[in-house]
Amino acid sequence: MQDRGYAAGPIPSVEAAMPTPMTEDMVRLAALADIHYSKSTPSSIQPLFAQIAESADVLVLCGDLTDYGLADEARILAKDLAQVKIPIVAVLGNHDFEANQEREITQILGDVGVHTLDGDTWEFRGVGFAGVRGFCGGFGRGALAAWGEKIIKEFVHEAVQEALKLEAALARLSGPQRIVLMHYAPIRDTVDGESLEIYPFLGSSRLEDPLSRFEVTAVFHGHAHKGKPEGRTQTGIPVYNVSYPVLKANYTDRPPFRLFEVHPTTQGEPGVTPLGERRWARRATDQGPAA
Ligand SMILES: [Fe+2]
Ligand SMILES: [Fe+2]
């Protein structure tokens, strides 16, 4: 899950996504994952945060915020995020655990206002957020079962625990719009494009059950760098893979983040509307071919 895609050229030079007039009944949400900050993160990624802050009311970061899970990497990221004057909600990813410094990373990011969720909830202008890291184990009939050796049972137990944490968090959200962020994928659809051999390490169907039970509005995740940007749970809940390399590869005409409108008080479908496609497409047409 390397291949961070930073080297694929500069971020498209665009104005922000035509900021929609802010209303009390609409929250603009920007989502992104797998920024893998390190000492060698190119400066070309920094303007991205400025574009996000101009376009959105809240930023959702879905893990692998650092590359080797080092507190020093988190400090570099925190310096950039400190310039983002909108609220930020995040979960950590597997890379953020590599050096056993995840608590320090959470603290460093918390010091610049990032709400890092680990079975927790957070609310912003009536929209509820629940976040977990998630875990792997595979999907559908191929999901690993808790059977046989103790270590296999422990591996499966980790995914079950993450699903239970998510369920408990969702039970605490009362509003009509419940947004879930996680690092691992809860469905197979959004990892399609990766090598079949690594599917079991990209997510777990066990994470899907709480999403359906609580009829969440939308799910954002990362981790599958070569996956597909959109899918749906078996019950039709939209799932977005917002991994930085996925966005770079699939949306070459716009900055690599997804933008959505969420209507906090709207009951029923759709609670979340992707903004990017229509707006970016119209701007591209308006401005003629890119140079
Ligand atoms: Fe990643
Ligand atoms: Fe990851």
PDB file of C-alpha atoms and ligand atoms in Angstrom:
ATOM      1  CA  MET A   1       0.000   0.000   0.000  1.00  0.00           C
ATOM      2  CA  GLN A   2       2.867   2.269  -0.850  1.00  0.00           C
ATOM      3  CA  ASP A   3       2.790   4.137  -4.184  1.00  0.00           C
ATOM      4  CA  ARG A   4       1.550   7.335  -2.633  1.00  0.00           C
ATOM      5  CA  GLY A   5       1.110   9.053  -5.948  1.00  0.00           C
ATOM      6  CA  TYR A   6       2.737  12.320  -4.881  1.00  0.00           C
ATOM      7  CA  ALA A   7       5.105  12.199  -7.816  1.00  0.00           C
ATOM      8  CA  ALA A   8       2.331  12.316 -10.381  1.00  0.00           C
ATOM      9  CA  GLY A   9       2.714  16.059 -10.868  1.00  0.00           C
ATOM     10  CA  PRO A  10       1.485  19.173  -9.137  1.00  0.00           C
ATOM     11  CA  ILE A  11      -2.011  19.508  -7.776  1.00  0.00           C
ATOM     12  CA  PRO A  12      -4.206  21.072 -10.467  1.00  0.00           C
ATOM     13  CA  SER A  13      -4.116  24.800 -10.056  1.00  0.00           C
ATOM     14  CA  VAL A  14      -7.728  25.654  -9.482  1.00  0.00           C
ATOM     15  CA  GLU A  15      -9.757  27.947  -7.403  1.00  0.00           C
ATOM     16  CA  ALA A  16     -11.677  26.188  -4.703  1.00  0.00           C
ATOM     17  CA  ALA A  17     -14.795  24.336  -5.678  1.00  0.00           C
ATOM     18  CA  MET A  18     -16.975  27.366  -6.236  1.00  0.00           C
ATOM     19  CA  PRO A  19     -17.903  27.813  -2.591  1.00  0.00           C
ATOM     20  CA  THR A  20     -21.590  27.260  -2.145  1.00  0.00           C
ATOM     21  CA  PRO A  21     -23.272  29.981  -0.107  1.00  0.00           C
ATOM     22  CA  MET A  22     -23.278  28.724   3.452  1.00  0.00           C
ATOM     23  CA  THR A  23     -26.677  27.949   4.926  1.00  0.00           C
ATOM     24  CA  GLU A  24     -27.636  26.629   8.311  1.00  0.00           C
ATOM     25  CA  ASP A  25     -29.026  23.507   6.690  1.00  0.00           C
ATOM     26  CA  MET A  26     -25.969  22.470   4.717  1.00  0.00           C
ATOM     27  CA  VAL A  27     -22.487  21.308   5.661  1.00  0.00           C
ATOM     28  CA  ARG A  28     -19.755  21.010   3.040  1.00  0.00           C
ATOM     29  CA  LEU A  29     -17.540  18.081   3.813  1.00  0.00           C
ATOM     30  CA  ALA A  30     -14.112  17.440   2.283  1.00  0.00           C
ATOM     31  CA  ALA A  31     -12.672  13.925   2.575  1.00  0.00           C
ATOM     32  CA  LEU A  32      -9.182  12.549   2.064  1.00  0.00           C
ATOM     33  CA  ALA A  33      -7.006   9.643   3.273  1.00  0.00           C
ATOM     34  CA  ASP A  34      -3.502   8.198   2.968  1.00  0.00           C
ATOM     35  CA  ILE A  35      -1.504  11.386   2.905  1.00  0.00           C
ATOM     36  CA  HIS A  36       1.397   9.457   4.504  1.00  0.00           C
ATOM     37  CA  TYR A  37       3.211  12.495   5.804  1.00  0.00           C
ATOM     38  CA  SER A  38       6.965  12.126   6.190  1.00  0.00           C
ATOM     39  CA  LYS A  39      10.104  14.242   6.131  1.00  0.00           C
ATOM     40  CA  SER A  40      10.121  13.856   2.355  1.00  0.00           C
ATOM     41  CA  THR A  41       6.506  14.891   1.756  1.00  0.00           C
ATOM     42  CA  PRO A  42       6.731  17.338  -1.116  1.00  0.00           C
ATOM     43  CA  SER A  43       5.663  20.899  -0.595  1.00  0.00           C
ATOM     44  CA  SER A  44       3.222  20.436  -3.495  1.00  0.00           C
ATOM     45  CA  ILE A  45       0.724  18.812  -1.140  1.00  0.00           C
ATOM     46  CA  GLN A  46       0.551  21.829   1.180  1.00  0.00           C
ATOM     47  CA  PRO A  47      -1.622  24.043  -1.083  1.00  0.00           C
ATOM     48  CA  LEU A  48      -4.149  21.236  -1.070  1.00  0.00           C
ATOM     49  CA  PHE A  49      -5.121  22.060   2.496  1.00  0.00           C
ATOM     50  CA  ALA A  50      -5.669  25.698   1.573  1.00  0.00           C
ATOM     51  CA  GLN A  51      -7.964  24.616  -1.259  1.00  0.00           C
ATOM     52  CA  ILE A  52      -9.862  22.342   1.105  1.00  0.00           C
ATOM     53  CA  ALA A  53     -10.297  25.111   3.677  1.00  0.00           C
ATOM     54  CA  GLU A  54     -11.701  27.422   0.993  1.00  0.00           C
ATOM     55  CA  SER A  55     -14.125  24.788  -0.296  1.00  0.00           C
ATOM     56  CA  ALA A  56     -15.414  22.981   2.775  1.00  0.00           C
ATOM     57  CA  ASP A  57     -16.788  23.504   6.276  1.00  0.00           C
ATOM     58  CA  VAL A  58     -15.182  20.374   7.730  1.00  0.00           C
ATOM     59  CA  LEU A  59     -12.313  18.087   6.718  1.00  0.00           C
ATOM     60  CA  VAL A  60     -12.492  14.305   7.167  1.00  0.00           C
ATOM     61  CA  LEU A  61      -9.136  12.465   7.217  1.00  0.00           C
ATOM     62  CA  CYS A  62      -9.326   8.659   6.986  1.00  0.00           C
ATOM     63  CA  GLY A  63      -5.999   7.399   8.279  1.00  0.00           C
ATOM     64  CA  ASP A  64      -2.411   6.759   7.233  1.00  0.00           C
ATOM     65  CA  LEU A  65      -1.767  10.353   8.140  1.00  0.00           C
ATOM     66  CA  THR A  66       1.907   9.524   8.692  1.00  0.00           C
ATOM     67  CA  ASP A  67       4.185   7.173   6.768  1.00  0.00           C
ATOM     68  CA  TYR A  68       6.087   5.305   9.484  1.00  0.00           C
ATOM     69  CA  GLY A  69       3.898   6.234  12.428  1.00  0.00           C
ATOM     70  CA  LEU A  70       6.464   8.645  13.847  1.00  0.00           C
ATOM     71  CA  ALA A  71       5.622  11.524  16.129  1.00  0.00           C
ATOM     72  CA  ASP A  72       8.058  13.644  14.121  1.00  0.00           C
ATOM     73  CA  GLU A  73       6.016  12.987  10.981  1.00  0.00           C
ATOM     74  CA  ALA A  74       2.861  13.996  12.854  1.00  0.00           C
ATOM     75  CA  ARG A  75       4.567  17.253  13.871  1.00  0.00           C
ATOM     76  CA  ILE A  76       5.227  18.077  10.201  1.00  0.00           C
ATOM     77  CA  LEU A  77       1.598  17.352   9.378  1.00  0.00           C
ATOM     78  CA  ALA A  78       0.344  19.295  12.388  1.00  0.00           C
ATOM     79  CA  LYS A  79       2.254  22.348  11.184  1.00  0.00           C
ATOM     80  CA  ASP A  80       0.368  22.207   7.868  1.00  0.00           C
ATOM     81  CA  LEU A  81      -2.991  21.385   9.449  1.00  0.00           C
ATOM     82  CA  ALA A  82      -2.631  24.311  11.846  1.00  0.00           C
ATOM     83  CA  GLN A  83      -3.149  26.539   8.801  1.00  0.00           C
ATOM     84  CA  VAL A  84      -6.479  24.857   7.995  1.00  0.00           C
ATOM     85  CA  LYS A  85      -9.068  27.057   9.614  1.00  0.00           C
ATOM     86  CA  ILE A  86     -11.940  24.578   9.460  1.00  0.00           C
ATOM     87  CA  PRO A  87     -12.661  21.736  11.922  1.00  0.00           C
ATOM     88  CA  ILE A  88     -10.899  18.444  11.191  1.00  0.00           C
ATOM     89  CA  VAL A  89     -12.081  14.976  12.203  1.00  0.00           C
ATOM     90  CA  ALA A  90      -9.853  11.950  11.648  1.00  0.00           C
ATOM     91  CA  VAL A  91      -9.089   8.303  12.312  1.00  0.00           C
ATOM     92  CA  LEU A  92      -5.640   6.747  12.329  1.00  0.00           C
ATOM     93  CA  GLY A  93      -4.526   4.089   9.847  1.00  0.00           C
ATOM     94  CA  ASN A  94      -2.206   1.099  10.075  1.00  0.00           C
ATOM     95  CA  HIS A  95       0.851   3.218   9.171  1.00  0.00           C
ATOM     96  CA  ASP A  96       0.133   5.468  12.138  1.00  0.00           C
ATOM     97  CA  PHE A  97       0.610   2.450  14.419  1.00  0.00           C
ATOM     98  CA  GLU A  98       3.927   1.284  12.973  1.00  0.00           C
ATOM     99  CA  ALA A  99       6.177   2.866  15.620  1.00  0.00           C
ATOM    100  CA  ASN A 100       3.861   2.431  18.623  1.00  0.00           C
ATOM    101  CA  GLN A 101       3.588   6.210  18.787  1.00  0.00           C
ATOM    102  CA  GLU A 102      -0.113   6.420  17.965  1.00  0.00           C
ATOM    103  CA  ARG A 103      -1.016   8.085  21.276  1.00  0.00           C
ATOM    104  CA  GLU A 104       1.591  10.763  20.763  1.00  0.00           C
ATOM    105  CA  ILE A 105       0.397  11.254  17.177  1.00  0.00           C
ATOM    106  CA  THR A 106      -3.174  11.692  18.420  1.00  0.00           C
ATOM    107  CA  GLN A 107      -1.955  14.224  21.000  1.00  0.00           C
ATOM    108  CA  ILE A 108       0.130  16.198  18.501  1.00  0.00           C
ATOM    109  CA  LEU A 109      -2.767  16.408  16.067  1.00  0.00           C
ATOM    110  CA  GLY A 110      -5.156  17.191  18.914  1.00  0.00           C
ATOM    111  CA  ASP A 111      -2.997  20.149  19.861  1.00  0.00           C
ATOM    112  CA  VAL A 112      -3.833  21.754  16.494  1.00  0.00           C
ATOM    113  CA  GLY A 113      -7.530  20.923  16.836  1.00  0.00           C
ATOM    114  CA  VAL A 114      -7.839  17.567  15.044  1.00  0.00           C
ATOM    115  CA  HIS A 115     -10.568  15.350  16.555  1.00  0.00           C
ATOM    116  CA  THR A 116      -9.140  11.828  16.213  1.00  0.00           C
ATOM    117  CA  LEU A 117     -11.852   9.215  16.689  1.00  0.00           C
ATOM    118  CA  ASP A 118     -11.278   5.688  17.979  1.00  0.00           C
ATOM    119  CA  GLY A 119     -14.732   4.401  18.730  1.00  0.00           C
ATOM    120  CA  ASP A 120     -15.724   7.983  19.513  1.00  0.00           C
ATOM    121  CA  THR A 121     -18.252  10.406  18.110  1.00  0.00           C
ATOM    122  CA  TRP A 122     -18.115  14.051  17.170  1.00  0.00           C
ATOM    123  CA  GLU A 123     -20.830  16.409  15.988  1.00  0.00           C
ATOM    124  CA  PHE A 124     -20.606  19.443  13.766  1.00  0.00           C
ATOM    125  CA  ARG A 125     -23.622  21.662  13.047  1.00  0.00           C
ATOM    126  CA  GLY A 126     -26.034  18.795  13.489  1.00  0.00           C
ATOM    127  CA  VAL A 127     -24.073  16.190  11.533  1.00  0.00           C
ATOM    128  CA  GLY A 128     -22.862  13.214  13.568  1.00  0.00           C
ATOM    129  CA  PHE A 129     -19.533  11.518  12.935  1.00  0.00           C
ATOM    130  CA  ALA A 130     -18.390   8.107  14.220  1.00  0.00           C
ATOM    131  CA  GLY A 131     -14.892   6.796  13.569  1.00  0.00           C
ATOM    132  CA  VAL A 132     -12.779   3.686  14.002  1.00  0.00           C
ATOM    133  CA  ARG A 133      -9.591   2.450  12.406  1.00  0.00           C
ATOM    134  CA  GLY A 134     -11.230  -0.826  11.400  1.00  0.00           C
ATOM    135  CA  PHE A 135      -9.244  -3.925  10.545  1.00  0.00           C
ATOM    136  CA  CYS A 136      -8.764  -6.581   7.911  1.00  0.00           C
ATOM    137  CA  GLY A 137      -9.892 -10.180   7.419  1.00  0.00           C
ATOM    138  CA  GLY A 138     -11.589 -10.179   4.046  1.00  0.00           C
ATOM    139  CA  PHE A 139     -15.012  -9.878   2.565  1.00  0.00           C
ATOM    140  CA  GLY A 140     -18.181 -11.898   2.148  1.00  0.00           C
ATOM    141  CA  ARG A 141     -17.748 -15.630   1.842  1.00  0.00           C
ATOM    142  CA  GLY A 142     -13.972 -15.139   1.848  1.00  0.00           C
ATOM    143  CA  ALA A 143     -13.932 -13.495   5.285  1.00  0.00           C
ATOM    144  CA  LEU A 144     -11.648 -15.189   7.755  1.00  0.00           C
ATOM    145  CA  ALA A 145     -13.568 -17.087  10.457  1.00  0.00           C
ATOM    146  CA  ALA A 146     -12.605 -17.318  14.135  1.00  0.00           C
ATOM    147  CA  TRP A 147     -11.787 -20.989  13.953  1.00  0.00           C
ATOM    148  CA  GLY A 148      -8.727 -23.105  14.646  1.00  0.00           C
ATOM    149  CA  GLU A 149      -5.528 -21.701  16.075  1.00  0.00           C
ATOM    150  CA  LYS A 150      -5.616 -19.167  18.885  1.00  0.00           C
ATOM    151  CA  ILE A 151      -3.769 -16.592  16.802  1.00  0.00           C
ATOM    152  CA  ILE A 152      -6.366 -16.811  14.029  1.00  0.00           C
ATOM    153  CA  LYS A 153      -9.110 -16.228  16.580  1.00  0.00           C
ATOM    154  CA  GLU A 154      -7.219 -13.218  17.941  1.00  0.00           C
ATOM    155  CA  PHE A 155      -6.816 -11.809  14.422  1.00  0.00           C
ATOM    156  CA  VAL A 156     -10.544 -12.123  13.753  1.00  0.00           C
ATOM    157  CA  HIS A 157     -11.297 -10.778  17.227  1.00  0.00           C
ATOM    158  CA  GLU A 158      -9.579  -7.500  16.334  1.00  0.00           C
ATOM    159  CA  ALA A 159     -11.989  -6.908  13.433  1.00  0.00           C
ATOM    160  CA  VAL A 160     -14.945  -7.899  15.610  1.00  0.00           C
ATOM    161  CA  GLN A 161     -13.810  -5.457  18.297  1.00  0.00           C
ATOM    162  CA  GLU A 162     -13.519  -2.623  15.790  1.00  0.00           C
ATOM    163  CA  ALA A 163     -17.033  -3.393  14.528  1.00  0.00           C
ATOM    164  CA  LEU A 164     -18.349  -3.377  18.111  1.00  0.00           C
ATOM    165  CA  LYS A 165     -16.632  -0.063  18.804  1.00  0.00           C
ATOM    166  CA  LEU A 166     -18.272   1.390  15.713  1.00  0.00           C
ATOM    167  CA  GLU A 167     -21.651   0.015  16.735  1.00  0.00           C
ATOM    168  CA  ALA A 168     -21.358   1.546  20.211  1.00  0.00           C
ATOM    169  CA  ALA A 169     -20.351   4.901  18.729  1.00  0.00           C
ATOM    170  CA  LEU A 170     -23.242   4.907  16.261  1.00  0.00           C
ATOM    171  CA  ALA A 171     -25.674   4.139  19.075  1.00  0.00           C
ATOM    172  CA  ARG A 172     -24.675   7.469  20.651  1.00  0.00           C
ATOM    173  CA  LEU A 173     -25.537   9.548  17.561  1.00  0.00           C
ATOM    174  CA  SER A 174     -29.110  10.754  17.464  1.00  0.00           C
ATOM    175  CA  GLY A 175     -29.380  13.038  14.403  1.00  0.00           C
ATOM    176  CA  PRO A 176     -30.648  11.931  11.001  1.00  0.00           C
ATOM    177  CA  GLN A 177     -27.226  12.235   9.339  1.00  0.00           C
ATOM    178  CA  ARG A 178     -24.565   9.845  10.585  1.00  0.00           C
ATOM    179  CA  ILE A 179     -21.206   9.904   8.801  1.00  0.00           C
ATOM    180  CA  VAL A 180     -18.712   7.091   9.393  1.00  0.00           C
ATOM    181  CA  LEU A 181     -14.996   7.351   8.831  1.00  0.00           C
ATOM    182  CA  MET A 182     -12.627   4.402   9.004  1.00  0.00           C
ATOM    183  CA  HIS A 183      -9.304   3.457   7.503  1.00  0.00           C
ATOM    184  CA  TYR A 184      -9.965  -0.084   6.298  1.00  0.00           C
ATOM    185  CA  ALA A 185     -12.685  -0.839   3.762  1.00  0.00           C
ATOM    186  CA  PRO A 186     -16.036  -2.211   4.950  1.00  0.00           C
ATOM    187  CA  ILE A 187     -16.951  -3.592   1.516  1.00  0.00           C
ATOM    188  CA  ARG A 188     -15.169  -5.271  -1.342  1.00  0.00           C
ATOM    189  CA  ASP A 189     -16.378  -2.876  -4.072  1.00  0.00           C
ATOM    190  CA  THR A 190     -14.058  -0.024  -3.144  1.00  0.00           C
ATOM    191  CA  VAL A 191     -10.899  -2.171  -3.069  1.00  0.00           C
ATOM    192  CA  ASP A 192     -11.491  -3.453  -6.610  1.00  0.00           C
ATOM    193  CA  GLY A 193      -8.417  -2.658  -8.671  1.00  0.00           C
ATOM    194  CA  GLU A 194      -5.986  -3.952  -6.062  1.00  0.00           C
ATOM    195  CA  SER A 195      -4.366  -7.365  -6.432  1.00  0.00           C
ATOM    196  CA  LEU A 196      -6.809 -10.102  -5.527  1.00  0.00           C
ATOM    197  CA  GLU A 197      -4.153 -11.652  -3.274  1.00  0.00           C
ATOM    198  CA  ILE A 198      -4.230  -8.713  -0.853  1.00  0.00           C
ATOM    199  CA  TYR A 199      -8.012  -8.220  -0.613  1.00  0.00           C
ATOM    200  CA  PRO A 200      -8.129  -9.908   2.820  1.00  0.00           C
ATOM    201  CA  PHE A 201      -5.699  -7.272   4.143  1.00  0.00           C
ATOM    202  CA  LEU A 202      -7.663  -4.296   2.839  1.00  0.00           C
ATOM    203  CA  GLY A 203     -10.754  -4.505   5.002  1.00  0.00           C
ATOM    204  CA  SER A 204     -13.450  -6.595   6.581  1.00  0.00           C
ATOM    205  CA  SER A 205     -17.131  -7.257   5.957  1.00  0.00           C
ATOM    206  CA  ARG A 206     -17.551  -7.307   9.716  1.00  0.00           C
ATOM    207  CA  LEU A 207     -17.375  -3.506   9.578  1.00  0.00           C
ATOM    208  CA  GLU A 208     -20.412  -3.436   7.282  1.00  0.00           C
ATOM    209  CA  ASP A 209     -22.941  -4.812   9.780  1.00  0.00           C
ATOM    210  CA  PRO A 210     -23.095  -1.719  12.053  1.00  0.00           C
ATOM    211  CA  LEU A 211     -23.394   0.551   9.014  1.00  0.00           C
ATOM    212  CA  SER A 212     -26.537  -1.224   7.887  1.00  0.00           C
ATOM    213  CA  ARG A 213     -28.007  -1.615  11.367  1.00  0.00           C
ATOM    214  CA  PHE A 214     -27.769   2.116  12.040  1.00  0.00           C
ATOM    215  CA  GLU A 215     -28.603   3.138   8.460  1.00  0.00           C
ATOM    216  CA  VAL A 216     -25.689   5.531   8.264  1.00  0.00           C
ATOM    217  CA  THR A 217     -25.652   8.271   5.671  1.00  0.00           C
ATOM    218  CA  ALA A 218     -22.259   7.635   4.098  1.00  0.00           C
ATOM    219  CA  VAL A 219     -18.923   5.971   4.808  1.00  0.00           C
ATOM    220  CA  PHE A 220     -15.431   7.242   4.021  1.00  0.00           C
ATOM    221  CA  HIS A 221     -12.297   5.115   4.110  1.00  0.00           C
ATOM    222  CA  GLY A 222      -8.796   4.816   2.672  1.00  0.00           C
ATOM    223  CA  HIS A 223      -6.036   2.160   2.751  1.00  0.00           C
ATOM    224  CA  ALA A 224      -6.712   0.638  -0.694  1.00  0.00           C
ATOM    225  CA  HIS A 225      -4.427   2.889  -2.737  1.00  0.00           C
ATOM    226  CA  LYS A 226      -5.382   1.261  -6.019  1.00  0.00           C
ATOM    227  CA  GLY A 227      -9.039   0.708  -5.221  1.00  0.00           C
ATOM    228  CA  LYS A 228     -12.205   2.203  -6.648  1.00  0.00           C
ATOM    229  CA  PRO A 229     -13.556   5.569  -5.472  1.00  0.00           C
ATOM    230  CA  GLU A 230     -17.176   4.553  -4.911  1.00  0.00           C
ATOM    231  CA  GLY A 231     -19.269   1.571  -3.903  1.00  0.00           C
ATOM    232  CA  ARG A 232     -22.318   0.685  -1.836  1.00  0.00           C
ATOM    233  CA  THR A 233     -23.081  -1.625   1.049  1.00  0.00           C
ATOM    234  CA  GLN A 234     -25.571  -4.429   0.527  1.00  0.00           C
ATOM    235  CA  THR A 235     -28.263  -2.092   1.845  1.00  0.00           C
ATOM    236  CA  GLY A 236     -27.267   0.716  -0.533  1.00  0.00           C
ATOM    237  CA  ILE A 237     -25.259   2.974   1.772  1.00  0.00           C
ATOM    238  CA  PRO A 238     -22.685   4.939  -0.257  1.00  0.00           C
ATOM    239  CA  VAL A 239     -19.055   4.084   0.514  1.00  0.00           C
ATOM    240  CA  TYR A 240     -16.259   6.361  -0.666  1.00  0.00           C
ATOM    241  CA  ASN A 241     -12.608   5.352  -0.923  1.00  0.00           C
ATOM    242  CA  VAL A 242     -10.893   8.723  -0.537  1.00  0.00           C
ATOM    243  CA  SER A 243      -7.311   7.450  -0.609  1.00  0.00           C
ATOM    244  CA  TYR A 244      -5.063  10.156  -2.043  1.00  0.00           C
ATOM    245  CA  PRO A 245      -3.650   7.927  -4.835  1.00  0.00           C
ATOM    246  CA  VAL A 246      -7.172   6.794  -5.794  1.00  0.00           C
ATOM    247  CA  LEU A 247      -8.324  10.391  -6.143  1.00  0.00           C
ATOM    248  CA  LYS A 248      -5.190  11.385  -8.063  1.00  0.00           C
ATOM    249  CA  ALA A 249      -5.754   8.527 -10.500  1.00  0.00           C
ATOM    250  CA  ASN A 250      -9.507   8.952 -10.959  1.00  0.00           C
ATOM    251  CA  TYR A 251     -10.031  12.715 -10.872  1.00  0.00           C
ATOM    252  CA  THR A 252      -7.177  14.199 -12.852  1.00  0.00           C
ATOM    253  CA  ASP A 253      -8.969  17.495 -13.495  1.00  0.00           C
ATOM    254  CA  ARG A 254      -9.335  18.572  -9.876  1.00  0.00           C
ATOM    255  CA  PRO A 255      -7.479  18.606  -6.568  1.00  0.00           C
ATOM    256  CA  PRO A 256      -7.277  15.189  -4.883  1.00  0.00           C
ATOM    257  CA  PHE A 257     -10.016  15.479  -2.301  1.00  0.00           C
ATOM    258  CA  ARG A 258     -13.734  14.691  -2.463  1.00  0.00           C
ATOM    259  CA  LEU A 259     -16.302  17.314  -1.657  1.00  0.00           C
ATOM    260  CA  PHE A 260     -19.853  16.640  -0.444  1.00  0.00           C
ATOM    261  CA  GLU A 261     -22.924  18.475   0.752  1.00  0.00           C
ATOM    262  CA  VAL A 262     -24.600  17.109   3.857  1.00  0.00           C
ATOM    263  CA  HIS A 263     -28.012  18.346   4.938  1.00  0.00           C
ATOM    264  CA  PRO A 264     -28.178  17.873   8.700  1.00  0.00           C
ATOM    265  CA  THR A 265     -31.942  17.883   9.047  1.00  0.00           C
ATOM    266  CA  THR A 266     -32.956  16.065   5.868  1.00  0.00           C
ATOM    267  CA  GLN A 267     -34.623  12.733   6.466  1.00  0.00           C
ATOM    268  CA  GLY A 268     -34.180   9.951   3.923  1.00  0.00           C
ATOM    269  CA  GLU A 269     -32.153   9.754   0.712  1.00  0.00           C
ATOM    270  CA  PRO A 270     -29.841  11.232  -0.249  1.00  0.00           C
ATOM    271  CA  GLY A 271     -28.316  12.644   2.911  1.00  0.00           C
ATOM    272  CA  VAL A 272     -24.969  13.235   1.219  1.00  0.00           C
ATOM    273  CA  THR A 273     -24.460  14.627  -2.263  1.00  0.00           C
ATOM    274  CA  PRO A 274     -21.059  14.503  -3.963  1.00  0.00           C
ATOM    275  CA  LEU A 275     -20.344  18.034  -5.120  1.00  0.00           C
ATOM    276  CA  GLY A 276     -17.250  17.515  -7.129  1.00  0.00           C
ATOM    277  CA  GLU A 277     -18.339  15.907 -10.342  1.00  0.00           C
ATOM    278  CA  ARG A 278     -20.900  18.437 -11.479  1.00  0.00           C
ATOM    279  CA  ARG A 279     -19.011  21.474 -10.284  1.00  0.00           C
ATOM    280  CA  TRP A 280     -15.574  20.451 -11.461  1.00  0.00           C
ATOM    281  CA  ALA A 281     -16.998  19.308 -14.786  1.00  0.00           C
ATOM    282  CA  ARG A 282     -18.757  22.619 -15.304  1.00  0.00           C
ATOM    283  CA  ARG A 283     -15.650  24.581 -14.434  1.00  0.00           C
ATOM    284  CA  ALA A 284     -13.563  22.490 -16.775  1.00  0.00           C
ATOM    285  CA  THR A 285     -16.022  23.223 -19.581  1.00  0.00           C
ATOM    286  CA  ASP A 286     -16.160  26.899 -18.719  1.00  0.00           C
ATOM    287  CA  GLN A 287     -12.424  27.270 -18.751  1.00  0.00           C
ATOM    288  CA  GLY A 288     -11.757  25.242 -21.865  1.00  0.00           C
ATOM    289  CA  PRO A 289      -9.069  22.601 -22.191  1.00  0.00           C
ATOM    290  CA  ALA A 290      -6.472  22.568 -19.493  1.00  0.00           C
ATOM    291  CA  ALA A 291      -3.085  23.881 -20.523  1.00  0.00           C
TER     292      ALA A 291
HETATM  293 FE    FE B   1      -2.076   4.122   3.033  1.00  0.00          FE
HETATM  294 FE    FE B   2      -3.279   1.808   5.288  1.00  0.00          FE
END
